[in-house]
Each structure stands twice: as C-alpha cells, then as structure tokens.
Short mmCIF file of C-alpha atoms in Angstrom, two decimals:
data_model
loop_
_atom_site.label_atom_id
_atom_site.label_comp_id
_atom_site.label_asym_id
_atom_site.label_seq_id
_atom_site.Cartn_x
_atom_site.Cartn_y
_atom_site.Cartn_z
CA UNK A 1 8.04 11.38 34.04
CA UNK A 2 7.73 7.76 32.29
CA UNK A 3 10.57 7.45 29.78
CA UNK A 4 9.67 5.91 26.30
CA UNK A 5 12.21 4.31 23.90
CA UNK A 6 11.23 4.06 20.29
CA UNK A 7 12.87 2.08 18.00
CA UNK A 8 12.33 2.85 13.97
CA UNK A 9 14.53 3.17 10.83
CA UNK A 10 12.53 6.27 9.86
CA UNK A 11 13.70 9.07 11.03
CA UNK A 12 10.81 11.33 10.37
CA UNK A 13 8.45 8.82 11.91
CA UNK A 14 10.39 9.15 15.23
CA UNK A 15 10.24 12.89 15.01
CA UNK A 16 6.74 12.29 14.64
CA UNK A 17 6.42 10.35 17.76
CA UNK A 18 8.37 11.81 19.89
CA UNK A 19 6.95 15.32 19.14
CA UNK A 20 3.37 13.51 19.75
CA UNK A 21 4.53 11.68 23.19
CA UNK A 22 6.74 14.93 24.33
CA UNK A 23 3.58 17.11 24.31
CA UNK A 24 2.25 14.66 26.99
CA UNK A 25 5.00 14.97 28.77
CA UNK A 26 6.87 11.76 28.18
CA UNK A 27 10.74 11.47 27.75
CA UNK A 28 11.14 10.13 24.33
CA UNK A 29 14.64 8.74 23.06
CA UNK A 30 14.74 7.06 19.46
CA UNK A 31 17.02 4.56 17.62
CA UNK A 32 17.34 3.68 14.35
CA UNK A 33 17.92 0.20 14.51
CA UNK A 34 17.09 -2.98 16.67
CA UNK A 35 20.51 -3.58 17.90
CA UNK A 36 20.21 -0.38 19.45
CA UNK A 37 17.03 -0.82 21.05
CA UNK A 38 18.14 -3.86 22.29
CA UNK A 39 21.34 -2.62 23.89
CA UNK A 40 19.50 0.13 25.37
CA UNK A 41 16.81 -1.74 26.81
CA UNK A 42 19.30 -3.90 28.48
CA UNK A 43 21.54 -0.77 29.72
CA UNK A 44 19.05 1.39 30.63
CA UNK A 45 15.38 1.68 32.40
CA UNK A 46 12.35 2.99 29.98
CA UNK A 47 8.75 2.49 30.86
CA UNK A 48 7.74 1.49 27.47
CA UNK A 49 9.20 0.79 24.17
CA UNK A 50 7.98 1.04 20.83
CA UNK A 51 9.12 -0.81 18.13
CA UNK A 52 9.01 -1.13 14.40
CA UNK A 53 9.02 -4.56 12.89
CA UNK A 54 11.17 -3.80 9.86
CA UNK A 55 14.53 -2.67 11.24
CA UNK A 56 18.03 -3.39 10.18
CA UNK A 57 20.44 -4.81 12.70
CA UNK A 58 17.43 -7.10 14.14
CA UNK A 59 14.10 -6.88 12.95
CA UNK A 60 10.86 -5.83 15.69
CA UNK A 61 10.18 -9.50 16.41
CA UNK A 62 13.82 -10.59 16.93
CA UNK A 63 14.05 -7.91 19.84
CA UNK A 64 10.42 -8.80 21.53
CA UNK A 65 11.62 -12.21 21.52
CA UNK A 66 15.24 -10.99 23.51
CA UNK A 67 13.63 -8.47 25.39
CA UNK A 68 10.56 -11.28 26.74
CA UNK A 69 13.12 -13.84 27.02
CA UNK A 70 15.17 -11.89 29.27
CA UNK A 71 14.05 -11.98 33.27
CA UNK A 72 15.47 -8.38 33.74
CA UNK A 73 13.65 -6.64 30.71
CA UNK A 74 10.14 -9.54 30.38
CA UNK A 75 8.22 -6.49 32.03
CA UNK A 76 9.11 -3.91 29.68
CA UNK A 77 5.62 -3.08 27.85
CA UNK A 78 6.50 -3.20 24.01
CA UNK A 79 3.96 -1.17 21.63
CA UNK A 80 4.30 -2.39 18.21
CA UNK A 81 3.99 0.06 15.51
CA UNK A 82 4.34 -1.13 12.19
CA UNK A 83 3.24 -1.18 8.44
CA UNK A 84 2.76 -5.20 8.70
CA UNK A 85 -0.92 -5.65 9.46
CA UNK A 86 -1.44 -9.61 8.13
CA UNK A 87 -3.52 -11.69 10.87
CA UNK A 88 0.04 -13.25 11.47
CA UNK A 89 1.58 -10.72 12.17
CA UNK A 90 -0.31 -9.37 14.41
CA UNK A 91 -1.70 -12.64 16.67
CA UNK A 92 2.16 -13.24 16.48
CA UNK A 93 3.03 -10.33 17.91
CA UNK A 94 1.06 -10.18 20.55
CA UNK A 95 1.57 -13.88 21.33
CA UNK A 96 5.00 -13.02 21.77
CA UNK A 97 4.37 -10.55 24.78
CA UNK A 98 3.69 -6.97 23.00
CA UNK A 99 1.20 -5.21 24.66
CA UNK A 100 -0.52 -3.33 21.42
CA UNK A 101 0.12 -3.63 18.16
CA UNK A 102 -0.71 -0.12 16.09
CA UNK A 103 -0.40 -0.14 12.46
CA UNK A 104 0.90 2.27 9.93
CA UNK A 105 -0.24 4.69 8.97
CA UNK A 106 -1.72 5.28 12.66
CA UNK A 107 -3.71 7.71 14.19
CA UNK A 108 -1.31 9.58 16.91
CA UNK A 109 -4.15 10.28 19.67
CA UNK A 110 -4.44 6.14 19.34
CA UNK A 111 -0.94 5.85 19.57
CA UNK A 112 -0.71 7.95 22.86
CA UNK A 113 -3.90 6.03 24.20
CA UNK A 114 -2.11 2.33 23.42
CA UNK A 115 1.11 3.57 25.30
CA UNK A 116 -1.12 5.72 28.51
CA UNK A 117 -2.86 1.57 28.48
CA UNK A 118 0.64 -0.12 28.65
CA UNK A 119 2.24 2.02 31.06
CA UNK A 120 -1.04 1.96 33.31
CA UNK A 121 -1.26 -2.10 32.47
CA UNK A 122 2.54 -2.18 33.61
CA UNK A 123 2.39 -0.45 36.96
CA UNK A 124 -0.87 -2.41 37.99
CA UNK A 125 1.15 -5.69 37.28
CA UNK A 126 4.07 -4.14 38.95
CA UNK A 127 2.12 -3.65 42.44
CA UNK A 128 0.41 -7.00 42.13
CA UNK A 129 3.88 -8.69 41.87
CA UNK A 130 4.64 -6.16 45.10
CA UNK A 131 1.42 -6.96 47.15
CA UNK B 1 73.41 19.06 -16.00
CA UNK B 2 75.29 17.05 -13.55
CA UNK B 3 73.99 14.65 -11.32
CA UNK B 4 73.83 17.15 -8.34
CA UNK B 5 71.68 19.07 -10.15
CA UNK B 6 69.38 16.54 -11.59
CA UNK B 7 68.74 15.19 -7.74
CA UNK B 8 67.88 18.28 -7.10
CA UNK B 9 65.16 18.27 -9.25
CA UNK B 10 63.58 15.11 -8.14
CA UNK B 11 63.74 15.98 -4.51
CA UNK B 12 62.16 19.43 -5.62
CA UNK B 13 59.38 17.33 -7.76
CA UNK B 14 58.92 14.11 -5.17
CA UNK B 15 57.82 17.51 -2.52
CA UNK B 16 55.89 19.13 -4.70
CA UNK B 17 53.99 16.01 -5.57
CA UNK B 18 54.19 15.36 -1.66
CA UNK B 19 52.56 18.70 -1.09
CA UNK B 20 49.99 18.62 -3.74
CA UNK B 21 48.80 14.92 -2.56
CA UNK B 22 48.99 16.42 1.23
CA UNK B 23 46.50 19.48 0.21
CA UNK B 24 44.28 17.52 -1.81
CA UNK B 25 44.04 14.82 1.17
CA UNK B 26 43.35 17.98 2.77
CA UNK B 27 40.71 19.03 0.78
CA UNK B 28 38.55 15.87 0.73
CA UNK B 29 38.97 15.25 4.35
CA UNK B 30 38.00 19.21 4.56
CA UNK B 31 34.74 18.38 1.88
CA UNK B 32 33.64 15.56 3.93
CA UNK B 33 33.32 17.51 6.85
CA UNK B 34 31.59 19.66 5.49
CA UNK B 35 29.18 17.41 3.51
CA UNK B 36 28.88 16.01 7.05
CA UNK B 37 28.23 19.37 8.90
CA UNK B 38 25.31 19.93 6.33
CA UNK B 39 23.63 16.63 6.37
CA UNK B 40 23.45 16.79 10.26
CA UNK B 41 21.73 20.73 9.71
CA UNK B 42 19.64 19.37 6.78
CA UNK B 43 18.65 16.72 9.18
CA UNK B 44 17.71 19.49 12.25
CA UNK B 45 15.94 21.36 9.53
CA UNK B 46 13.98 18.74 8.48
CA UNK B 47 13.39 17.52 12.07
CA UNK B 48 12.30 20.61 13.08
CA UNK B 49 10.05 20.84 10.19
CA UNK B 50 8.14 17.84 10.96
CA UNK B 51 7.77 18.65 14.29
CA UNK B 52 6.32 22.05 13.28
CA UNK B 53 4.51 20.89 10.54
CA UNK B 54 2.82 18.28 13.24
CA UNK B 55 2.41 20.95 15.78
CA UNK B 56 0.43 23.48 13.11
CA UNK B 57 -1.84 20.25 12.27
CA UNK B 58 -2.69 19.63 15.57
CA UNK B 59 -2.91 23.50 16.58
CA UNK B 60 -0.37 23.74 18.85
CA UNK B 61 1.66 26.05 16.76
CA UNK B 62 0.83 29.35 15.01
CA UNK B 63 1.88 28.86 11.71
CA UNK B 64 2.90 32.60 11.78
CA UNK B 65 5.48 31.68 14.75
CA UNK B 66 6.78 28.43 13.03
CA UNK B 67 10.63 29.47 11.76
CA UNK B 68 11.38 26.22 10.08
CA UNK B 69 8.22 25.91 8.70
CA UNK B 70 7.81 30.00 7.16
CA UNK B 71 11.88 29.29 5.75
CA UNK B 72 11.32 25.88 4.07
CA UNK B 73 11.03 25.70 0.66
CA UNK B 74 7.97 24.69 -1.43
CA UNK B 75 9.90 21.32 -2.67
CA UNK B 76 11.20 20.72 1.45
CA UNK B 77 7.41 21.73 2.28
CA UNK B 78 6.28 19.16 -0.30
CA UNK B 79 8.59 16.23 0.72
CA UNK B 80 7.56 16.80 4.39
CA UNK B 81 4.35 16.73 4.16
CA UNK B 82 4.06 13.75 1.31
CA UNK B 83 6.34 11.61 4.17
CA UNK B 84 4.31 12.46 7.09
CA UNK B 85 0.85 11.39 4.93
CA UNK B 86 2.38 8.08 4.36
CA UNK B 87 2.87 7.83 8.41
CA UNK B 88 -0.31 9.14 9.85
CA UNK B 89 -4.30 9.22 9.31
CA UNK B 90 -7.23 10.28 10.93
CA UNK B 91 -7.76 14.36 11.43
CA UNK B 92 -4.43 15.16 11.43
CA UNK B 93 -3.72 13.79 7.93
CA UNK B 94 -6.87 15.62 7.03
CA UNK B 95 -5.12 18.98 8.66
CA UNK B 96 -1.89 18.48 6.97
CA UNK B 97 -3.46 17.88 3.24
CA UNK B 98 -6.14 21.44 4.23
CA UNK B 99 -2.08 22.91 5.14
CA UNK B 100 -0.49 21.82 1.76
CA UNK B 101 -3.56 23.31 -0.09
CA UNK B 102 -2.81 26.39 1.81
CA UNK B 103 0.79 26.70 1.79
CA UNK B 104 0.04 26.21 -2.18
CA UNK B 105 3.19 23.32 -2.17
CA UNK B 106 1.45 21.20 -4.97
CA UNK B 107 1.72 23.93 -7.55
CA UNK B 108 5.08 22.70 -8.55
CA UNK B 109 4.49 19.06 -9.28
CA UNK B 110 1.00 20.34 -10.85
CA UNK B 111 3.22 22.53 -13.31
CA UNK B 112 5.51 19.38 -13.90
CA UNK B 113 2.15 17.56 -15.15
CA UNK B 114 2.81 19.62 -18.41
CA UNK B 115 6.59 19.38 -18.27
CA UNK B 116 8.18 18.21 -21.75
CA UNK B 117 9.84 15.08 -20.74
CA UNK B 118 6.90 11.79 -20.37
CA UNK B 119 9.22 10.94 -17.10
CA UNK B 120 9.19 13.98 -15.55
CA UNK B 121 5.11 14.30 -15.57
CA UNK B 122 5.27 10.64 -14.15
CA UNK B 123 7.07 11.63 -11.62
CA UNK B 124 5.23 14.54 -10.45
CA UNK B 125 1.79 12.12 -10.76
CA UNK B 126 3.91 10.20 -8.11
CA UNK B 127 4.67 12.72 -5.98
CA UNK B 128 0.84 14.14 -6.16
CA UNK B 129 -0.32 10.77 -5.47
CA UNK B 130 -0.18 11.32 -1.63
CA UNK B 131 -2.49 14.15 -2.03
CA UNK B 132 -6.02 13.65 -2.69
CA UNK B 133 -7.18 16.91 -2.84
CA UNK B 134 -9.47 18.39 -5.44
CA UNK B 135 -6.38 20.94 -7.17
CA UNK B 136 -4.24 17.24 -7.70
CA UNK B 137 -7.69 15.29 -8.82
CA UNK B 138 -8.33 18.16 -11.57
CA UNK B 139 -5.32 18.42 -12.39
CA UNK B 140 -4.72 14.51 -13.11
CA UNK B 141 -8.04 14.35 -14.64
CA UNK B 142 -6.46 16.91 -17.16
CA UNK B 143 -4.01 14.30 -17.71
CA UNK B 144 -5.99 11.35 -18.30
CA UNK B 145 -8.12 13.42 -20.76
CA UNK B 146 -5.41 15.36 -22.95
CA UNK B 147 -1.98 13.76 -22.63
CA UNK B 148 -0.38 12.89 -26.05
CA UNK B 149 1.75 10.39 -24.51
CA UNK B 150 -0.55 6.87 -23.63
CA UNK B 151 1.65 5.33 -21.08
CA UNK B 152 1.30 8.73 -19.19
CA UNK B 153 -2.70 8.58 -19.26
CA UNK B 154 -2.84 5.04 -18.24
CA UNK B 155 -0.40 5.90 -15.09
CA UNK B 156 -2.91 9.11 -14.65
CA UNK B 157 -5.78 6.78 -14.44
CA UNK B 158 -4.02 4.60 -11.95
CA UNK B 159 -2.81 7.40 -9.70
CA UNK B 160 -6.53 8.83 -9.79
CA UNK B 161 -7.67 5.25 -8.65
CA UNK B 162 -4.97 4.69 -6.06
CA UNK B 163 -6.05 8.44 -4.90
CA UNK B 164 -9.69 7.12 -4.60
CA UNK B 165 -11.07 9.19 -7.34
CA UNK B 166 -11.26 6.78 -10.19
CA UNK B 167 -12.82 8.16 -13.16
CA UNK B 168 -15.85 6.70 -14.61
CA UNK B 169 -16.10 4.15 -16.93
CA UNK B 170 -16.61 5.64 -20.09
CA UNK B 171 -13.95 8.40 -19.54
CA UNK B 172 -11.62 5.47 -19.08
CA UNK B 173 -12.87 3.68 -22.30
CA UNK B 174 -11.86 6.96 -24.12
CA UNK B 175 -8.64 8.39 -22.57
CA UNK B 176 -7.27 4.95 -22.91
CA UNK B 177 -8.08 3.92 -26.59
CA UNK B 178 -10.28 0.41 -25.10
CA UNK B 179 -12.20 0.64 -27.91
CA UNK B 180 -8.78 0.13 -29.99
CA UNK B 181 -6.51 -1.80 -27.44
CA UNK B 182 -6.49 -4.83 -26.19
CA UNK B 183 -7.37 -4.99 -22.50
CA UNK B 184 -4.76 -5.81 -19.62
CA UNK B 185 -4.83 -6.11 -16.26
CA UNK B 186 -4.33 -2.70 -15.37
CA UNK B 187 -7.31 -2.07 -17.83
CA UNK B 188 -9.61 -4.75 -15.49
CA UNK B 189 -8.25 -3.52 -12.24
CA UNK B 190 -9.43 0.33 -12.41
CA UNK B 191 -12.42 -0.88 -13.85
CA UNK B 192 -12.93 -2.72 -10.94
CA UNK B 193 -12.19 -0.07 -8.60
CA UNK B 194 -15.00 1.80 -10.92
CA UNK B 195 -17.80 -0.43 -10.29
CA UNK B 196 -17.73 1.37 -6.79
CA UNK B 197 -19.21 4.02 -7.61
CA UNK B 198 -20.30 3.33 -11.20
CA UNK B 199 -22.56 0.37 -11.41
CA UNK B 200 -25.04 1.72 -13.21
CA UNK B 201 -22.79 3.00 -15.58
CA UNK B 202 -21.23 -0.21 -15.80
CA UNK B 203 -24.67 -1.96 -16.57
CA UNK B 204 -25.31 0.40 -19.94
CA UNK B 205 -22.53 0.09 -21.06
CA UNK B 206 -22.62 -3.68 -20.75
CA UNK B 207 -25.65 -3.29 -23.11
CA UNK B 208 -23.65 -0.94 -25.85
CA UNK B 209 -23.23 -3.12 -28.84
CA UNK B 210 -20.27 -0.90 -30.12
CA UNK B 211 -18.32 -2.46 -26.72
CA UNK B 212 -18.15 -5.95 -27.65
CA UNK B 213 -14.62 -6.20 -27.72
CA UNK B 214 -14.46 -5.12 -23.83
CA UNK B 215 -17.89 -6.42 -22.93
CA UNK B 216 -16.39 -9.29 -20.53
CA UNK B 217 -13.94 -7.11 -18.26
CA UNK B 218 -17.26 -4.41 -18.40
CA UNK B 219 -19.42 -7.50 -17.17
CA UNK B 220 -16.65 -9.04 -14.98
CA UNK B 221 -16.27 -5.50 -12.94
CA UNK B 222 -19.88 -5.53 -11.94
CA UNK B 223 -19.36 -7.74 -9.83
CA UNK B 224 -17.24 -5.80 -7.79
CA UNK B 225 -20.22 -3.39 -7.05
CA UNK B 226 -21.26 -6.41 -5.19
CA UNK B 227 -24.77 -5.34 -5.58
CA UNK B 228 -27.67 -7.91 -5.38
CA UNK B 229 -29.85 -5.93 -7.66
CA UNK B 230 -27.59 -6.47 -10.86
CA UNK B 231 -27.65 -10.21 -10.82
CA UNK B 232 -30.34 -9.48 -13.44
CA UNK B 233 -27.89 -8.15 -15.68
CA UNK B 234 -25.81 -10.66 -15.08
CA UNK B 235 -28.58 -13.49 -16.32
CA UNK B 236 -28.86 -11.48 -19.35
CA UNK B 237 -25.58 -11.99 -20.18
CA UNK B 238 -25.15 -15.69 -19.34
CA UNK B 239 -27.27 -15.90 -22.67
CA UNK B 240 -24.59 -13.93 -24.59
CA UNK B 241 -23.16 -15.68 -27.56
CA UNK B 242 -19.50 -14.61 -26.41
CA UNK B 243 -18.36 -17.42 -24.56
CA UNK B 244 -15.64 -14.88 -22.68
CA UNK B 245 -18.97 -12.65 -21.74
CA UNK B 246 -20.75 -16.01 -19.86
CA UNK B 247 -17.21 -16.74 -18.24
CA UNK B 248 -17.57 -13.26 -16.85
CA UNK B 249 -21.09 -12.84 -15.60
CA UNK B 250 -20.30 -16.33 -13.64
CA UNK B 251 -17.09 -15.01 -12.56
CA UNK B 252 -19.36 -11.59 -11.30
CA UNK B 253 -22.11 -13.59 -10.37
CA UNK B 254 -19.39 -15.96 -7.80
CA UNK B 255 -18.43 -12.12 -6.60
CA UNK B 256 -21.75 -10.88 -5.84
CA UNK B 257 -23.04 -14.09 -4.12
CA UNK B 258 -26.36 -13.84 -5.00
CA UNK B 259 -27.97 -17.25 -5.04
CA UNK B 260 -30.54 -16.00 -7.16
CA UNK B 261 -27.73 -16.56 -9.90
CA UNK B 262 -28.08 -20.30 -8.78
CA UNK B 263 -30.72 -21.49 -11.68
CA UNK B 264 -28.24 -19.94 -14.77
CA UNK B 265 -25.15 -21.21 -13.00
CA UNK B 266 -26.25 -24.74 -13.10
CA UNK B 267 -27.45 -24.74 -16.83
CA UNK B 268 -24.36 -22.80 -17.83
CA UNK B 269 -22.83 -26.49 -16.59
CA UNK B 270 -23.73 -28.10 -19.67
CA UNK B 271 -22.23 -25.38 -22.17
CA UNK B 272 -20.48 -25.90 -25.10
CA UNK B 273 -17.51 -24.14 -24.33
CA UNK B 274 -15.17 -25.80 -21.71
CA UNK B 275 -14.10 -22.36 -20.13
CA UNK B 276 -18.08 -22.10 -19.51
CA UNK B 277 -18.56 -25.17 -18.11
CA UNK B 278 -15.49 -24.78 -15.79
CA UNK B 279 -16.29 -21.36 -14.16
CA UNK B 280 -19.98 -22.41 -13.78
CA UNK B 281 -18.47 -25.66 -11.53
CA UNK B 282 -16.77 -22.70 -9.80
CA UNK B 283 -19.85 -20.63 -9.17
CA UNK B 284 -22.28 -22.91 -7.99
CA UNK B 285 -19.11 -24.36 -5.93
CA UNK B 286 -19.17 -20.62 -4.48
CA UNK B 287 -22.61 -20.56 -4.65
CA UNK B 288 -23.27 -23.82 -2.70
CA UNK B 289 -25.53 -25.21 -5.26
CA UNK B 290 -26.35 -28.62 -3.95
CA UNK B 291 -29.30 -28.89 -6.59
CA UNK B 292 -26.45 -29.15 -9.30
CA UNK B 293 -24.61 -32.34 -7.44
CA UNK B 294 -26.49 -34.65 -9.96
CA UNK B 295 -24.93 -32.82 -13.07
CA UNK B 296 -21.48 -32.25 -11.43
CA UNK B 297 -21.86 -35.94 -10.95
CA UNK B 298 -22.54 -36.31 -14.98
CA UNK B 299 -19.35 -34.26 -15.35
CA UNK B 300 -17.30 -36.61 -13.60
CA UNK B 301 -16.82 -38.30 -17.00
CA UNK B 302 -16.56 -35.04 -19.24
CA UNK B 303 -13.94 -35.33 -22.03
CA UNK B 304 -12.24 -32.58 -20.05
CA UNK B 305 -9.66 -33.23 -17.73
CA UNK B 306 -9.68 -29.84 -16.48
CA UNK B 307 -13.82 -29.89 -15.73
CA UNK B 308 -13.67 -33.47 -14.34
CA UNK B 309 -11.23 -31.66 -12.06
CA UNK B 310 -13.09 -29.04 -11.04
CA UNK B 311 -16.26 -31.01 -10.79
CA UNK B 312 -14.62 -33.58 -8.18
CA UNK B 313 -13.71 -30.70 -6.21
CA UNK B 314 -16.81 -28.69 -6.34
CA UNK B 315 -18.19 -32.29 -5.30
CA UNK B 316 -16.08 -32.76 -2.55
CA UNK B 317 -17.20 -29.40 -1.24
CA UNK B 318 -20.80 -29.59 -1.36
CA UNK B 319 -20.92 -33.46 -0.57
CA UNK B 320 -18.38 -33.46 1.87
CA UNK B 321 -19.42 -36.96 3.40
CA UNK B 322 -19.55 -38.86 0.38
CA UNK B 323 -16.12 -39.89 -1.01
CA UNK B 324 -15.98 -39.92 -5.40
CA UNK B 325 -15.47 -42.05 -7.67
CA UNK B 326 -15.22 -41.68 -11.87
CA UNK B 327 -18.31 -43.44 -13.93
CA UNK B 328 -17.32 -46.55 -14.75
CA UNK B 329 -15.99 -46.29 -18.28
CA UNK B 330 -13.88 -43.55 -17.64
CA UNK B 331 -14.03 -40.33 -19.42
CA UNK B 332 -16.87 -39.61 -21.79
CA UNK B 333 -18.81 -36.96 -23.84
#
C-alpha cells in the first residue's frame, strides 16, 4: 500500500483528500504546516507527498527546495496542489523538481490520476537507477 | 479585640482568599478543558461530515446511512458544503450544489436576504455566493430589483455577476439608479461582465438618447463581447459629439481587434480633443496600423506632451527599425 503525505493548512481540504486517496486504497497522513511535512519527510518513508504552497512554518516552495536538495528525500515525488496558478508559479514549481502541479479548486479524479502518474513515474526511475 | 483575635481573622481571610483563587484556577483550567474536549469533537464532526458529504457526492454513501451528515445542522450543512465548493470542481461540485438544493440548506441565508439589518442581508448574499443555483439566483435577483437599501442592490448585482448570472443591462441601469448616479468602477465592471451575454442589448441601448450620461461605459463594455460584427456600432459612435463616447468606442474597438476599425482609428488621430487623439495612438498601436505612421509622425510635434508620448511609442512599435527623432522646431500645433 503506497503511503501519501499531504501537507495543507486547511483542514477540510485534507479531509477531502485523504477521503478521495483512502478510497483507492492509499495510506494518507496530513499536516498542517510545512515544518511538519518537512520533518516527516525526513523521519519517515512516503511514496508521494502533496503539498500546498501557502503554509505557515515554511511555505510549499521552501520545502520542495529542502526536500530536492536533500540526497535522501530528491526522489520523493511532490504533487503540488495549490490556489497559485500564475505562469510563475507554476514553470517554477515544476522547475524545482515537483512532479504535477494541480490547482485549486481541482477536480479529485485528476488529483488521484496526477498522484497514480507520480508514484508509477517514481518506481520506473527507481528500477532504472537499480538495473 | 486583641491581637490574637485579629490574626485570627487574617489567617481565616488570607485561606479563604487562598481557596477561592485555588477553585477559580480550578475552574478555568476545568473550562479550558472542556472548550478543548469540544473543539477536538466539533472538529471529528466536521471531519466526518466532509468525508460523508464527499462520499454522498461521489455515491459511495447512502445519504440515508450517513450519521454525521442526517445529525448536522442546516447552518453546519451550509458551512460544509460552501467550504468544500471553494476546494473542488468538476461533477462532484455539480453533485454537492444538486445535494444542498436537496437538503434545502440555503433556505436560511435566503430568509436572511429580507432580514432587517442592511449587514445581515450582505452577509447572507456572501454566504449564497458559493451557490449558483437557480433558488440563490431568484432570490438575489429579488434583491437587486426591490431592496430599499442601494449599497445592498449594488453588492446583489455583484454577487449575481461573480455567480455568473449577471443581470442584463437595462435591469442594472434601473436597480442601480445609472440614470441618476454617477458611474464607478463597479458600475463598468458588471457591465462588462454583461456584454457576455448581452451585446445586442448593449448595442440599443448605446443608441437610447435618454442614456447619454452612461453612453461611454455602455459603448466601452461592447467591447468585451469581443464580437467582430459590432465594430459597426462602434464607427457610429466614433462620430459622436461626446468626446468620452469616441474615447470609448476606440478603447472597445482596441478590445475587439477588428482591423476593420483601422480607417476611423486613424482619422480619430487628428481630433480635437487630446483624450481622442491619445487613445486613437493607442488603438491603431493595438491595431498595428502602419498606414497611420505618417500622421503619428505629424504628432511627434503636437502641443501635447502626453500625445507626443504616446505617438513615439506607438512609433517605436510599428517602426521598430527606425530610431525617432522630434521635428525640428520642437513642439507645434
């Protein structure tokens, strides 16, 4: 069972998302801040996280940056989901190693697509690294 | 009393007051608890709403079989679903407005529209805002139509637009005095958002001689339809003796992009009015009118600073190769 950590302020959004990703059968967890997400990244092993941008503690990008600079966690697939949807955003995002970017408010069947895409992107670049 | 007896006293009173500021420590640290213990079950509640509430939209749960969801109230119901339509779209948002219509949850903001207090019915508009569905669009429309309160039909007519369902042109001329009022942002905004779906409303009443005073935001919002076929219209009212009413149909005419308004662009650049000459530079800028380079040219040495300006730069654009210089003489009729 792939484990997914999401990381967003709203509480009702993670509800959301982890009632959406649960009746897949993933193993959500959700934090409330980027701290957290950071710190659990780091101490634990999840398949995929997804992240908010606007977060107190540190902020979406502040964490893909850690999380990308970091040999031990680089591989981690991060799914952005956010309400910040500016070209910017978005190239910047994904230039900084997030896999998808999904913005709010998003359609949960994409959602579960973007992360099934990840996780499958993930485990082909895990047996190319093996082979 | 001797002194045995008055010590007695303040021992008796120092651990009484002792006692009392012990129970009362007591007693908040008891309330705080207990404000705690509820906020984490309001929390599950509410959790297990939205999960429910997601479940019955996506038809994984029998509404019937849904505990959280058949013991929530109409306002939790209503806050629920307003938060998860700001979160998600697509069918499920569809599903969760049909579910709100169902479980009736907008009657109490609709009965707040006629609520005493101008605040209150602005807040329920705010609250209905997240539901575009036809019971909140009637009811708003009610709003916009029969309010006594202006501030609270201009926020109806914004809440209808942000809903999608901006009403037409000449309902907003009435509910919101335009005949009598000056115009304001607001005002040009919705009618904006109008000329959508009401173009060809928009064009007769661009016509209506009793609309003079809001002729130019009535011109200026047809060209948000950006529809080719009005550019007509739009020549017709390059002629108009208002010189606000020529600023607009250039203005509309740069929206559109219809280089059929090239021809009346470039005359417009030799208007009397220096507003007129200044949005014309703009619109054949926009435009790309390379046929007007030889008057932009002329205009190099207009007695307005603000049109030699604009000239230079609409200049610059459509002669990009050729750096500009001022006439000789400087600046001139």
């Amino acid at each position: 069972m792939s484990r997914i950590l999401v990381a967003d302020d709203d509480e009702i959004l993670c509800g959301v998302v982890a009632f959406k990703l649960e009746a897949q059968g993933y193993e959500v967890t959700c934090v409330d801040n980027g701290a957290a997400a950071l710190e659990r990244v780091r101490s634990e092993s999840f398949d995929v996280l997804i992240l908010d941008s606007m977060m107190p503690a540190l902020n979406g990008m502040e964490v893909l940056r850690a999380i990308k600079a970091d040999p031990e966690t680089a591989s981690l697939p991060v799914v952005m989901l956010t309400a910040r949807h500016s070209q910017e955003d978005v190239v910047g995002a994904l230039r900084g190693g997030a896999a998808e970017y999904v913005t709010k408010p998003f359609i949960p069947e994409e959602l579960i697509v973007r992360v099934s895409t990840a996780l499958a992107r993930a485990s082909l670049d895990a047996a190319r690294v093996e082979s | 009393m001797n002194q045995a007896g008055v010590a007695l006293i303040v021992m008796v009173a120092s651990a009484a007051f002792a006692a009392l500021m012990i129970a009362q420590m007591l007693g908040l640290l008891l309330r705080r608890r207990e404000n705690e213990r509820h906020a984490i079950l309001k929390r599950a509640r509410e959790n297990a709403l939205i999960r429910e509430l997601m479940g019955i939209a996506d038809g994984t749960i029998e509404p019937d079989a849904a505990e959280a969801y058949r013991s929530a109230s109409s306002n939790d119901l209503l806050h629920a679903v307003s938060h998860l339509l700001q979160l998600v779209r697509g069918s499920e948002r569809m599903r969760l407005l049909a579910l709100a219509e169902k479980a009736n949850v907008l009657a109490g903001p609709i009965n707040q529209l006629s609520h005493g207090r101008p605040a209150r019915r602005v807040d329920a508009m705010r609250l209905l805002e997240h539901f575009a569905v036809s019971n909140s669009i009637s009811a708003l429309e009610k709003v916009l139509a029969s309010d006594p309160v202006y501030d609270v039909r201009l926020e109806a007519a914004a809440t209808l637009a942000r809903m999608g369902a901006v009403p037409t042109p000449s309902r907003l001329i009435a509910a919101l005095e335009m005949r009598q009022r000056p115009a304001t942002r607001l005002h040009e905004a919705l009618f904006r958002k109008a000329a959508a779906n009401h173009v060809f409303e928009l064009a007769r009443l661009s016509r209506d001689d009793s609309l003079t005073a809001i002729r130019p935001l009535i011109v200026e919002a047809i060209g948000s339809s950006t529809d080719l076929a009005h550019s007509d219209l739009l020549f017709a009212n390059a002629g108009d003796q208002d010189p606000e009413v020529r600023c607009a149909a250039l203005r509309a005419a740069r929206r559109i992009g219809n280089p059929v308004a090239s021809k009346w662009a470039t005359q417009l650049l030799l208007d009397a009015n220096e507003n007129v000459r200044i949005q014309a530079i703009q619109t054949c800028r926009s435009l790309g009118v390379r046929e007007a380079i030889p008057i932009l040219t002329s205009l190099l040495r207009n007695s307005s600073f603000w049109v030699r300006t604009r000239a230079r730069q609409a200049l610059d654009e459509l002669r990009p190769n050729q750096p500009l210089r001022e006439g000789p003489g400087g600046p001139a009729q």
